[in-house]
mmCIF file of C-alpha atoms in Angstrom:
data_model
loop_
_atom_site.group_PDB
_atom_site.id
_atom_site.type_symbol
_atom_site.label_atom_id
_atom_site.label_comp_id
_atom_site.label_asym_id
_atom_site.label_seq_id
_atom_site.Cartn_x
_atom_site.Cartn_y
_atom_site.Cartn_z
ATOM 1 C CA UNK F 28 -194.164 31.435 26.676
ATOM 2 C CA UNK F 29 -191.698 33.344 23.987
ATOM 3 C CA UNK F 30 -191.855 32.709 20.857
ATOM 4 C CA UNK F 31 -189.003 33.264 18.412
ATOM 5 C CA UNK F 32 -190.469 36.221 17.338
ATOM 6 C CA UNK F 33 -191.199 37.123 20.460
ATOM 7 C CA UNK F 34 -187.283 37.105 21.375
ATOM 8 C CA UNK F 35 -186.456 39.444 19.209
ATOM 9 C CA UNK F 36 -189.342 41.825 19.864
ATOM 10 C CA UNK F 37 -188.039 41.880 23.627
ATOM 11 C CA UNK F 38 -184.581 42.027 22.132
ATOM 12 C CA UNK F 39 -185.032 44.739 20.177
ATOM 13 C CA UNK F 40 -186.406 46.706 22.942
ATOM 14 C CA UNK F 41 -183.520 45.956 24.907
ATOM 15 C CA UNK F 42 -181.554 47.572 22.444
ATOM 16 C CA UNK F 43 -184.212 50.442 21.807
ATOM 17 C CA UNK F 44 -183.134 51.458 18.427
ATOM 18 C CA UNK F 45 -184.864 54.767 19.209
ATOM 19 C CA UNK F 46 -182.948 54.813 22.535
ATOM 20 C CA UNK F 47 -179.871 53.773 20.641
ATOM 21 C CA UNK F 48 -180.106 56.569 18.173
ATOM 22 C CA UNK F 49 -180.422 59.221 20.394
ATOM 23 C CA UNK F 50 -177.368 57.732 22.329
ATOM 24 C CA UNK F 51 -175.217 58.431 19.527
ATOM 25 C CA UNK F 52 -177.076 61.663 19.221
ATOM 26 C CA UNK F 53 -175.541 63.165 22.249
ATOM 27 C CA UNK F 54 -172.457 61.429 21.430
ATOM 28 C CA UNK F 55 -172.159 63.303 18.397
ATOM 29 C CA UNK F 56 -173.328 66.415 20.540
ATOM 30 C CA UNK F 57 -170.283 65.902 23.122
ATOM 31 C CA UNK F 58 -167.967 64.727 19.974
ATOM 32 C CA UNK F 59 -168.751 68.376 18.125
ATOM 33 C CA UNK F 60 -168.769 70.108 21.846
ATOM 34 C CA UNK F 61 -165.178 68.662 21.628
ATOM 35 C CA UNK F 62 -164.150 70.023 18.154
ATOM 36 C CA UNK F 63 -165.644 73.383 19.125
ATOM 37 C CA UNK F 64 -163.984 73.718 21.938
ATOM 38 C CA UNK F 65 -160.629 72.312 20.507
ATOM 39 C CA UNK F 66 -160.761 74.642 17.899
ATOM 40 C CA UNK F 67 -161.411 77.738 20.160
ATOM 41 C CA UNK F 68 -158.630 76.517 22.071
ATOM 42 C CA UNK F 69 -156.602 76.601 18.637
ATOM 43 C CA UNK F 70 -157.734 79.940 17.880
ATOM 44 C CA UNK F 71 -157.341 81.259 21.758
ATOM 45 C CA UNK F 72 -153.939 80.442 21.580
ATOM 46 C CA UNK F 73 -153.374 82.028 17.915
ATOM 47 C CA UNK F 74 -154.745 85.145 19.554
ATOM 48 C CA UNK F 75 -151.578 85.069 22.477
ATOM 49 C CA UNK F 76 -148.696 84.355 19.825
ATOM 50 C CA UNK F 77 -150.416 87.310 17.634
ATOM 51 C CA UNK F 78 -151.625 89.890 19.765
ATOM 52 C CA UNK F 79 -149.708 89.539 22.979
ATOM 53 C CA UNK F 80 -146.577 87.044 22.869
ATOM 54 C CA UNK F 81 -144.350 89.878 20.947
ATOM 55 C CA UNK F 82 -144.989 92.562 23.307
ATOM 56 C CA UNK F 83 -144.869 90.283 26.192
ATOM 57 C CA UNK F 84 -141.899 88.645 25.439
ATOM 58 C CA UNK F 85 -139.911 92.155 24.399
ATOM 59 C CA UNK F 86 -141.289 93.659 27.485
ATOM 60 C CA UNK F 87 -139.595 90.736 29.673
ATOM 61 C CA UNK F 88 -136.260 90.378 27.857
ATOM 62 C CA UNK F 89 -136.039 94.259 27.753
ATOM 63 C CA UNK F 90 -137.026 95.993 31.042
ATOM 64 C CA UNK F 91 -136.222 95.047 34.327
ATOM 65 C CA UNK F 92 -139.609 94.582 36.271
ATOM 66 C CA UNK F 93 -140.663 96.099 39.781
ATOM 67 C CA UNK F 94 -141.585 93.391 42.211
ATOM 68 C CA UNK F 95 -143.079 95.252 44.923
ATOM 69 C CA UNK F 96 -146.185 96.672 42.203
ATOM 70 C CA UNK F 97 -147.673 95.419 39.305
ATOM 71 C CA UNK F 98 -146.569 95.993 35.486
ATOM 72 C CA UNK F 99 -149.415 96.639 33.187
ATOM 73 C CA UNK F 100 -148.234 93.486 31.024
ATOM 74 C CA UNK F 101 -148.770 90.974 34.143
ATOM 75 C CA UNK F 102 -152.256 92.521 34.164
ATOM 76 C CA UNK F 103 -153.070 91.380 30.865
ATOM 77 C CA UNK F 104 -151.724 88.353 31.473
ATOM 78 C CA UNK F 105 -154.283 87.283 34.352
ATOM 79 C CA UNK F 106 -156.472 88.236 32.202
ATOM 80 C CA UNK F 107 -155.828 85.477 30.042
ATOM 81 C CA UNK F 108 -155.637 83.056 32.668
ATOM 82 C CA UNK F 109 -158.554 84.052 33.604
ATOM 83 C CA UNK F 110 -160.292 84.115 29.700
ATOM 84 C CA UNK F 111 -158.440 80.283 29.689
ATOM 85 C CA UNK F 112 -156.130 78.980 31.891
ATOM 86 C CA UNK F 113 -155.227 75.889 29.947
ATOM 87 C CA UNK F 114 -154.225 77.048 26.626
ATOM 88 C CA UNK F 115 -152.538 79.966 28.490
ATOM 89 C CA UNK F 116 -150.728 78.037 30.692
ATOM 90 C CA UNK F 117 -149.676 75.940 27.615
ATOM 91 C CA UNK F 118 -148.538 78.557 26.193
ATOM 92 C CA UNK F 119 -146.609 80.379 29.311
ATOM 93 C CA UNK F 120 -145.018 76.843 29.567
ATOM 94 C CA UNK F 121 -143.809 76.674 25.841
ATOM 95 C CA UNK F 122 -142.468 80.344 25.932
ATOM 96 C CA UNK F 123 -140.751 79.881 29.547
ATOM 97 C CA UNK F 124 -139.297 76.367 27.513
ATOM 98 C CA UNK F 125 -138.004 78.861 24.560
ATOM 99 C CA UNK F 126 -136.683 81.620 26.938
ATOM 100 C CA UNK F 127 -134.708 79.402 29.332
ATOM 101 C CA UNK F 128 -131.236 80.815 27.818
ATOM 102 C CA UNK F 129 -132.289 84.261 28.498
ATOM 103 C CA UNK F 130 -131.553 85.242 31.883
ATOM 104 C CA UNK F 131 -133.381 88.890 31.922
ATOM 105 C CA UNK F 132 -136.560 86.745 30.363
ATOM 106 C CA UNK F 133 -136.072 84.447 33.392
ATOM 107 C CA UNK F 134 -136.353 86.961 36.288
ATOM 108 C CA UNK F 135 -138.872 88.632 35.051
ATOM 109 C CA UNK F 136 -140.990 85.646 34.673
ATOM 110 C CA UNK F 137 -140.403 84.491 38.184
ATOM 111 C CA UNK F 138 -141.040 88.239 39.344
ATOM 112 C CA UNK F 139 -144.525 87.455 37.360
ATOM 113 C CA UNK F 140 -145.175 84.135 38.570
ATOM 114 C CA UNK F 141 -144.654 84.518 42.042
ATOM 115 C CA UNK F 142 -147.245 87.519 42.378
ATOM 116 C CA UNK F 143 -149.768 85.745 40.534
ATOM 117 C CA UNK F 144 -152.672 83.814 42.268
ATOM 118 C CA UNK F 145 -151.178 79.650 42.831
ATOM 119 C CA UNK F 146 -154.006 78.979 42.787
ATOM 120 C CA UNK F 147 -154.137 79.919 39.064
ATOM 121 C CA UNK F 148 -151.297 78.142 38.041
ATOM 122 C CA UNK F 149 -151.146 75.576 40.947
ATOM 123 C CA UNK F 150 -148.628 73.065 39.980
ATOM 124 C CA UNK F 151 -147.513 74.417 36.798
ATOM 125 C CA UNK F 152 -145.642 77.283 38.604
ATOM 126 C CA UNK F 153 -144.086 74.758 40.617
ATOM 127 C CA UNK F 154 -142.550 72.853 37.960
ATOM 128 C CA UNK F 155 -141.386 76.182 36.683
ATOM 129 C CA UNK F 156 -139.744 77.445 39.695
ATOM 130 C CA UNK F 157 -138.379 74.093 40.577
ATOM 131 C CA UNK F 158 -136.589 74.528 36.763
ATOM 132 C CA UNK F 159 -135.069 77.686 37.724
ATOM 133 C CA UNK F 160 -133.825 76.485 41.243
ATOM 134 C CA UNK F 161 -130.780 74.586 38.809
ATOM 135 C CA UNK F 162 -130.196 77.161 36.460
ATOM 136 C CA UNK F 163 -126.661 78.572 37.028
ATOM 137 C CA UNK F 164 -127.677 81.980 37.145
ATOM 138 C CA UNK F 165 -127.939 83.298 41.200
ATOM 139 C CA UNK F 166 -130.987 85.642 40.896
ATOM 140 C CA UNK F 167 -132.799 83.260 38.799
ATOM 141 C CA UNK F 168 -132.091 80.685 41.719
ATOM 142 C CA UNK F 169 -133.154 83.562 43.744
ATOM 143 C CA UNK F 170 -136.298 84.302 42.618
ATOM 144 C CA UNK F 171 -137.198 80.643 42.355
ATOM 145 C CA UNK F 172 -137.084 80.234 46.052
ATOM 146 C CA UNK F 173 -139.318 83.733 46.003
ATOM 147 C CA UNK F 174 -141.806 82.055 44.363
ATOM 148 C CA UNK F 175 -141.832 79.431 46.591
ATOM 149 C CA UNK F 176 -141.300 81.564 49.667
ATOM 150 C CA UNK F 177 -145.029 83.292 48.230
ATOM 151 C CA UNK F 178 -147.392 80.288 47.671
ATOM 152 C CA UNK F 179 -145.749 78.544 51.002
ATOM 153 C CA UNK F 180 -147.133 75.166 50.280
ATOM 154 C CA UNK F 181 -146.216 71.631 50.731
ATOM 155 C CA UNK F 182 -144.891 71.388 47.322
ATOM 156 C CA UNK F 183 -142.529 74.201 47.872
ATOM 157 C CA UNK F 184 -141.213 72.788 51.175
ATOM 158 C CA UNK F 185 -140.424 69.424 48.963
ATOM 159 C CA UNK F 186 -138.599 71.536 46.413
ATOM 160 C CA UNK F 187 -136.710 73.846 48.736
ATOM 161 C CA UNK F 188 -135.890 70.558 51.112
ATOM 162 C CA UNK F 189 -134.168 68.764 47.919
ATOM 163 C CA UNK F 190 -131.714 71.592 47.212
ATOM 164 C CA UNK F 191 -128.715 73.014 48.100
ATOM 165 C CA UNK F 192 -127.836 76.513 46.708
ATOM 166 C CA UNK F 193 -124.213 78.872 46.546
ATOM 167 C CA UNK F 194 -123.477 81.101 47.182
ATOM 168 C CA UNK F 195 -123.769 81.256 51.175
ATOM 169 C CA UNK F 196 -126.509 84.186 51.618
ATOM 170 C CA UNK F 197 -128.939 82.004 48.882
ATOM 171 C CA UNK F 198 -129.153 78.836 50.796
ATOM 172 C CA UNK F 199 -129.244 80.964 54.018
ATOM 173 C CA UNK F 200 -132.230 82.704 52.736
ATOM 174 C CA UNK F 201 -133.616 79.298 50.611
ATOM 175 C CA UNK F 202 -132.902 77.469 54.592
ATOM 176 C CA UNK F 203 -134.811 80.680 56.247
ATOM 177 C CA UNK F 204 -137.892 80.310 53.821
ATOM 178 C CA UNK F 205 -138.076 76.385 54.472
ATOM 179 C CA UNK F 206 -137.950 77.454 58.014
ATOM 180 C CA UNK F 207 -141.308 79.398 57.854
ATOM 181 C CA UNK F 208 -142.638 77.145 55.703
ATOM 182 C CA UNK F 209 -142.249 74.149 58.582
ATOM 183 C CA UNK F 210 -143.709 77.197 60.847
ATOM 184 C CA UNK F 211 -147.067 77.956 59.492
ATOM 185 C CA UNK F 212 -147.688 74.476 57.844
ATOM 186 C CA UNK F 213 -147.094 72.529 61.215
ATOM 187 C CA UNK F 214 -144.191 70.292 59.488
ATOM 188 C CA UNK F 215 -142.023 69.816 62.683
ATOM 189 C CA UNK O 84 -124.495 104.978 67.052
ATOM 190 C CA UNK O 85 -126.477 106.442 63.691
ATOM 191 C CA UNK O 86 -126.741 104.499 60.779
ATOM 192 C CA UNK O 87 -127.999 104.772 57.573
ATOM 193 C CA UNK O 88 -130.008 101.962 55.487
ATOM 194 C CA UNK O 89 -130.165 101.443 51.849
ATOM 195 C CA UNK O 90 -132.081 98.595 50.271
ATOM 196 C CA UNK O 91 -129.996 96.683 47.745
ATOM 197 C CA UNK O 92 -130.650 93.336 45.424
ATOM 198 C CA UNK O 93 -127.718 91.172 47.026
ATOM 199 C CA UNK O 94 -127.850 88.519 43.762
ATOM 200 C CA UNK O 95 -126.757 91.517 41.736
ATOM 201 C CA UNK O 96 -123.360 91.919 44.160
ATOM 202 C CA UNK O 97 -122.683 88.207 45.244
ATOM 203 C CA UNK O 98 -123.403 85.915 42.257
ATOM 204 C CA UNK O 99 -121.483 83.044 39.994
ATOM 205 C CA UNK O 100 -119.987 85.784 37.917
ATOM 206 C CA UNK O 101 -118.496 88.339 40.969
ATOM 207 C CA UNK O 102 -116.479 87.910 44.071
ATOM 208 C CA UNK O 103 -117.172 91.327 46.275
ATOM 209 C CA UNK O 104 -114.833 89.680 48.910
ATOM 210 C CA UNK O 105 -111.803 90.579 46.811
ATOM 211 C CA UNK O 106 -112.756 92.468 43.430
ATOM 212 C CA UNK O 107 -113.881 96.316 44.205
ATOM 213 C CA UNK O 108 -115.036 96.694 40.253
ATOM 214 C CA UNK O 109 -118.440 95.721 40.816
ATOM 215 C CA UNK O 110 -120.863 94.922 37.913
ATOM 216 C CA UNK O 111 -122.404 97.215 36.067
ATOM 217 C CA UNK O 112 -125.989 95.857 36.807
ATOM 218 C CA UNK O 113 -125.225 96.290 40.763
ATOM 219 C CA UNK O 114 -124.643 100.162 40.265
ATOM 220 C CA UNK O 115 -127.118 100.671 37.858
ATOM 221 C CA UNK O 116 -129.553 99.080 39.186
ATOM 222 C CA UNK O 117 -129.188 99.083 43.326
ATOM 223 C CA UNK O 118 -127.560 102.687 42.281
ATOM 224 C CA UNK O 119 -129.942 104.039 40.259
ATOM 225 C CA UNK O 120 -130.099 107.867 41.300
ATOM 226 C CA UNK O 121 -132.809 110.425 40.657
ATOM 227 C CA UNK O 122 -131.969 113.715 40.596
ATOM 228 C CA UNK O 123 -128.616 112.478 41.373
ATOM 229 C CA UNK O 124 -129.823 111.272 44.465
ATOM 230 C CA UNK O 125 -130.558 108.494 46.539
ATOM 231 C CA UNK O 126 -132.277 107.539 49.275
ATOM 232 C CA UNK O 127 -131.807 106.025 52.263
ATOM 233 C CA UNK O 128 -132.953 105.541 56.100
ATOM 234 C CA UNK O 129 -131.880 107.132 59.285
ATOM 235 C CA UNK O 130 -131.513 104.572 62.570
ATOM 236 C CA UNK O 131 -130.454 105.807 66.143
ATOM 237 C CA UNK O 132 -129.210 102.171 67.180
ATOM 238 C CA UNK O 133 -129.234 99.015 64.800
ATOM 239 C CA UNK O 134 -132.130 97.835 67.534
ATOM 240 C CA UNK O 135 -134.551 100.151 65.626
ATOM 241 C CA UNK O 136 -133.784 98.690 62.211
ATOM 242 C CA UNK O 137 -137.577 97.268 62.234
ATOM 243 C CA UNK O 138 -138.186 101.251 61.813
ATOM 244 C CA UNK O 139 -136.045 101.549 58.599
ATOM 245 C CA UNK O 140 -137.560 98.518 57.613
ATOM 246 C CA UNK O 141 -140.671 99.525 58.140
ATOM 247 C CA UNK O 142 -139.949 102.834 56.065
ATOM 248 C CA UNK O 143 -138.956 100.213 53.260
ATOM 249 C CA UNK O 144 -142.128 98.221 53.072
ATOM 250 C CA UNK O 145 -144.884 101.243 53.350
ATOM 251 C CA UNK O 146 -144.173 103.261 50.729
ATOM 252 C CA UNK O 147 -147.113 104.745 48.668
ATOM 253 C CA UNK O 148 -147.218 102.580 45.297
ATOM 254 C CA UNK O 149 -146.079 99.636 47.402
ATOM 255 C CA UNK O 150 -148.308 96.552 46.589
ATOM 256 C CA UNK O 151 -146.796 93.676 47.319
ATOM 257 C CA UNK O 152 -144.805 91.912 50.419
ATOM 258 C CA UNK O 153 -141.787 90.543 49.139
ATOM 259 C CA UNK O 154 -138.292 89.498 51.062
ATOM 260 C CA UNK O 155 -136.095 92.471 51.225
ATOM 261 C CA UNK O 156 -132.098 92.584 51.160
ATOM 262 C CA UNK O 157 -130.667 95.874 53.074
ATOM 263 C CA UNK O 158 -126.893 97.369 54.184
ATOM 264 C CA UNK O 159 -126.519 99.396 56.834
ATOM 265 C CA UNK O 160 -123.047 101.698 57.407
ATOM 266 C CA UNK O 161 -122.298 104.126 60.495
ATOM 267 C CA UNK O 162 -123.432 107.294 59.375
ATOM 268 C CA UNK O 163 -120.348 108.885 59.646
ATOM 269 C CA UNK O 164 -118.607 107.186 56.779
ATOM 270 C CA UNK O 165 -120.672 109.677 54.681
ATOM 271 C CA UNK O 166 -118.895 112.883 56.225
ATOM 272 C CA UNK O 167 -115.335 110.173 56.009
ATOM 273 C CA UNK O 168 -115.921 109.740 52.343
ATOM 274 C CA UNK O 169 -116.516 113.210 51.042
ATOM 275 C CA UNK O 170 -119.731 112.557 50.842
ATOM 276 C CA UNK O 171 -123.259 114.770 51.641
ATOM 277 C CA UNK O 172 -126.610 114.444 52.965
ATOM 278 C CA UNK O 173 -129.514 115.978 53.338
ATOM 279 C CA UNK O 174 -132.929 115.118 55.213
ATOM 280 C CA UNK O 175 -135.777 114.984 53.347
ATOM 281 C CA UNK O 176 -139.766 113.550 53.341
ATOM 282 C CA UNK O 177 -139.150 109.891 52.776
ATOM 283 C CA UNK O 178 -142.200 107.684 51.141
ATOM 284 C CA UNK O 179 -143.367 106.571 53.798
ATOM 285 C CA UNK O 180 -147.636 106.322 54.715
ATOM 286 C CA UNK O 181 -146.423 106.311 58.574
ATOM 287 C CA UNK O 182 -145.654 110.230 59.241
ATOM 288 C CA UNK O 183 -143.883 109.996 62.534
ATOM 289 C CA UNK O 184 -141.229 108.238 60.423
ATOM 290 C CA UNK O 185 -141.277 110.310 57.049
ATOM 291 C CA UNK O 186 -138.589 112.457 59.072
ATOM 292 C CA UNK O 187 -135.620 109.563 59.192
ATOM 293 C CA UNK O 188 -135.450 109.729 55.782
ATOM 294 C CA UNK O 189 -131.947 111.464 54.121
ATOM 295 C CA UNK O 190 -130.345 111.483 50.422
ATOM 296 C CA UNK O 191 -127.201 111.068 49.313
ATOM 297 C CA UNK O 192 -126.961 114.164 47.453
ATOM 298 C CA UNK O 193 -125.055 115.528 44.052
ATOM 299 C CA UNK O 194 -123.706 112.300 43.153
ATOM 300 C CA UNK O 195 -121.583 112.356 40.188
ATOM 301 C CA UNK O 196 -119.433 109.602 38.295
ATOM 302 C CA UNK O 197 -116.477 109.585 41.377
ATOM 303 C CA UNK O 198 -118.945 109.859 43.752
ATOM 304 C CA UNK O 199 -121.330 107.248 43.265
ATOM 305 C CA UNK O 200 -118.104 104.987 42.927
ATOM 306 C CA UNK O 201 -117.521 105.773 46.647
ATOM 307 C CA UNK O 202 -121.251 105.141 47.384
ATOM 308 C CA UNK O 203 -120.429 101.644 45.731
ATOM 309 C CA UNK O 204 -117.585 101.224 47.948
ATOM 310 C CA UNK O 205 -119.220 101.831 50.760
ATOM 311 C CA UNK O 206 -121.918 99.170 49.695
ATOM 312 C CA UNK O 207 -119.185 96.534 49.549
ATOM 313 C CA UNK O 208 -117.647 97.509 52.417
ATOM 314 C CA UNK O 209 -121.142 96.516 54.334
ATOM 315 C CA UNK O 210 -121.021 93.267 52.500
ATOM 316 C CA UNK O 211 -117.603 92.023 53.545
ATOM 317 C CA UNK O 212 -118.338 93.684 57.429
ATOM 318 C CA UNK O 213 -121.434 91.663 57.117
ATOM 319 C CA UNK O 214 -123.225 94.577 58.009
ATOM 320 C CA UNK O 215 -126.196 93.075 55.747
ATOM 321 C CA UNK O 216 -129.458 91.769 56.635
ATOM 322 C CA UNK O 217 -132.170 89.458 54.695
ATOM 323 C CA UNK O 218 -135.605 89.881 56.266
ATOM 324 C CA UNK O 219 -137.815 87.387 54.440
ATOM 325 C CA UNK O 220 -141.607 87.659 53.625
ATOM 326 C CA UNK O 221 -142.610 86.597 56.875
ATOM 327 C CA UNK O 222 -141.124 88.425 59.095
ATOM 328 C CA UNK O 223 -142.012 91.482 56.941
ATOM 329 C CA UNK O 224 -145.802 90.443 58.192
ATOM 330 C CA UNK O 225 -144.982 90.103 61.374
ATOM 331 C CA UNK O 226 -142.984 94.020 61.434
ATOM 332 C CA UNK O 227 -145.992 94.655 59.680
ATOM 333 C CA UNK O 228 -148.936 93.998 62.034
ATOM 334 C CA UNK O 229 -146.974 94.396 65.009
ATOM 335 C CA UNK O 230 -146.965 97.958 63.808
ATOM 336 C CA UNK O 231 -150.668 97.855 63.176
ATOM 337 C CA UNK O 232 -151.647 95.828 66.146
ATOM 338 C CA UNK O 233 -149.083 96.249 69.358
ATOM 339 C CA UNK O 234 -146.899 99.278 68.772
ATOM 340 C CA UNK O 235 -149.874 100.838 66.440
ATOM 341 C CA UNK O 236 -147.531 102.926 64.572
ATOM 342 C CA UNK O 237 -148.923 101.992 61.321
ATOM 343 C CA UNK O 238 -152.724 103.241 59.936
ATOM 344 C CA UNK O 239 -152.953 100.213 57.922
ATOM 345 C CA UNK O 240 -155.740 101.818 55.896
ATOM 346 C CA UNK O 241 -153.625 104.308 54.688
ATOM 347 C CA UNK O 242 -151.435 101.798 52.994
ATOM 348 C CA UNK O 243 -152.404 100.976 49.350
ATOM 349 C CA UNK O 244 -155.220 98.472 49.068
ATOM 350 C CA UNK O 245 -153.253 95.614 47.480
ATOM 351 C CA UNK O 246 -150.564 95.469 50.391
ATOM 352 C CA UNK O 247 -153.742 95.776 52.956
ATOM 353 C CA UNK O 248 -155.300 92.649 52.014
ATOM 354 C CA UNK O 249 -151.416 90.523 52.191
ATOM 355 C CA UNK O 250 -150.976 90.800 56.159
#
């Protein structure tokens, strides 16, 4: 039969103080895991705005970019994707946010996008492209549906279906992609 | 009939700012960038009959340095509107890895200020004839291994290594 005292010997091992301890332990493990890695995101990003984000953004509102071969700056800038996508892509987002009035800036950063892997940027590129589809200028709009016309997904069938472009030739070719997109993805 | 074929950027001629259907003063990004001459030259592609425009095409798409697939915008204009408009040209080894075809290719040559204007006239001229063609991503891969596979044309490991892996 328990005893009193016996009730709080088994219900202190229920709540193993030992056990309890080393609970919080690893809590404190995964807490300072957190920090670490919050702060290396801090500092990963500090390292884009001072090393590259001058030169990349100069570079994009300054040259016009080939699209049929790579630049050396869209090289260096799957390499940061690849180093860490998130705070990259947070970054690329806050910069394309910035940059929106600058049409040069825009194209090139479609021309970027839409050779990159989706699959690194998955639906952030989307988002982006989508963006561009209303803004006024016609080879931003342009290069939007490239992007688009590239990954050939589901999502860029929904984008492409939602929109109607000017002039004539852009929704022919935005109509053409969507087209090709029902083709290969079995939509009809 | 013989035409010639010049790849252009159609959003830089047709956009929210410029009407080619009835303004001939074209932007200054359309020239200088679908016009951009070396040597005060530039380059275009040689068709007997506009059913062998998958051949200029082709020529378009397989150049050396090329990496990437990506939709195309091209003109085309009866080759004797060069002779027409004072103009000259002059065949020369286009960049091109398929070698049967490196012997369509012609420049426009010793272009000069008035010169290049009547290049750009010409160019707007296609537009409004509609003699104009978008050929989209896709159907650049299927030009692309029907010349590999069916017409075998195309060596496609003589193509850089990028563009191999894309079709």
């Amino acid at each position: 039969m328990a005893t009193q005292s016996n009730f709080y010997k088994f219900s202190n091992t229920l709540y193993n103080p030992f056990g309890f301890a080393s609970m919080l332990k690893e809590e404190n493990t995964i807490i300072s895991e957190r920090k670490a890695s919050f702060k290396s995101n801090i500092e990963f990003k500090k390292h884009i705005e001072n090393k590259f984000q001058n030169v990349f953004v100069s570079t994009l509102k300054n040259q016009e970019l080939e699209i049929d071969y790579k630049n050396q700056i869209e090289f260096l800038l799957e390499k940061l994707f690849l180093e860490n996508e998130f705070v990259t892509k947070d970054w690329l987002n806050e910069i394309y946010v910035s940059n929106y009035n600058d049409t040069k800036f825009l194209i090139n950063i479609l021309k970027i996008i839409g050779n990159l892997d989706k699959k690194l940027l998955k639906s952030f590129g989307i988002v982006i492209s989508g963006s561009a589809l209303v803004h006024k200028n016609v080879e931003v709009k342009e290069m939007a549906i490239r992007v688009f016309e590239n990954w050939n997904t589901i999502e860029s069938y929904t984008f492409l279906k939602n929109c109607s472009l000017v002039p004539k030739w852009l929704n022919d070719y935005k109509n053409e992609v969507l087209a090709n997109i029902e083709e290969e993805l079995c939509l009809i | 009939m013989s035409y010639l074929v010049r790849r252009i950027s159609r959003a830089k001629w047709d956009n929210e700012e410029y009407d080619y259907s009835n303004d001939d003063n074209a932007p200054s990004d359309a020239i200088t960038s679908c016009l951009r001459t070396f040597n005060n030259e530039l380059s275009t592609w040689l068709i007997d009959d506009l059913k062998d425009l998958n051949q200029a095409i082709l020529c378009l798409i397989t150049g050396s340095k090329q990496e990437n697939i990506n939709t195309i915008h091209l003109i085309y204009f009866d080759i004797e509107e060069i002779n027409k408009r004072g103009l000259s040209i002059e065949k020369t080894t286009g960049d091109t890895v398929i070698s049967q075809y490196q012997g369509l290719h012609f420049d426009i040559k010793s272009l000069n200020y008035e010169t290049l204007g009547v290049v750009k006239d010409i160019v707007l001229d296609c537009l409004r004839k509609d003699y104009y063609k978008t050929i989209t991503k896709k159907t650049l891969k299927d030009i692309l291994r029907e010349s590999v596979n069916k017409s075998k044309i195309l060596d496609k490991s003589l193509l850089n290594e990028k563009l191999q892996s894309k079709f």
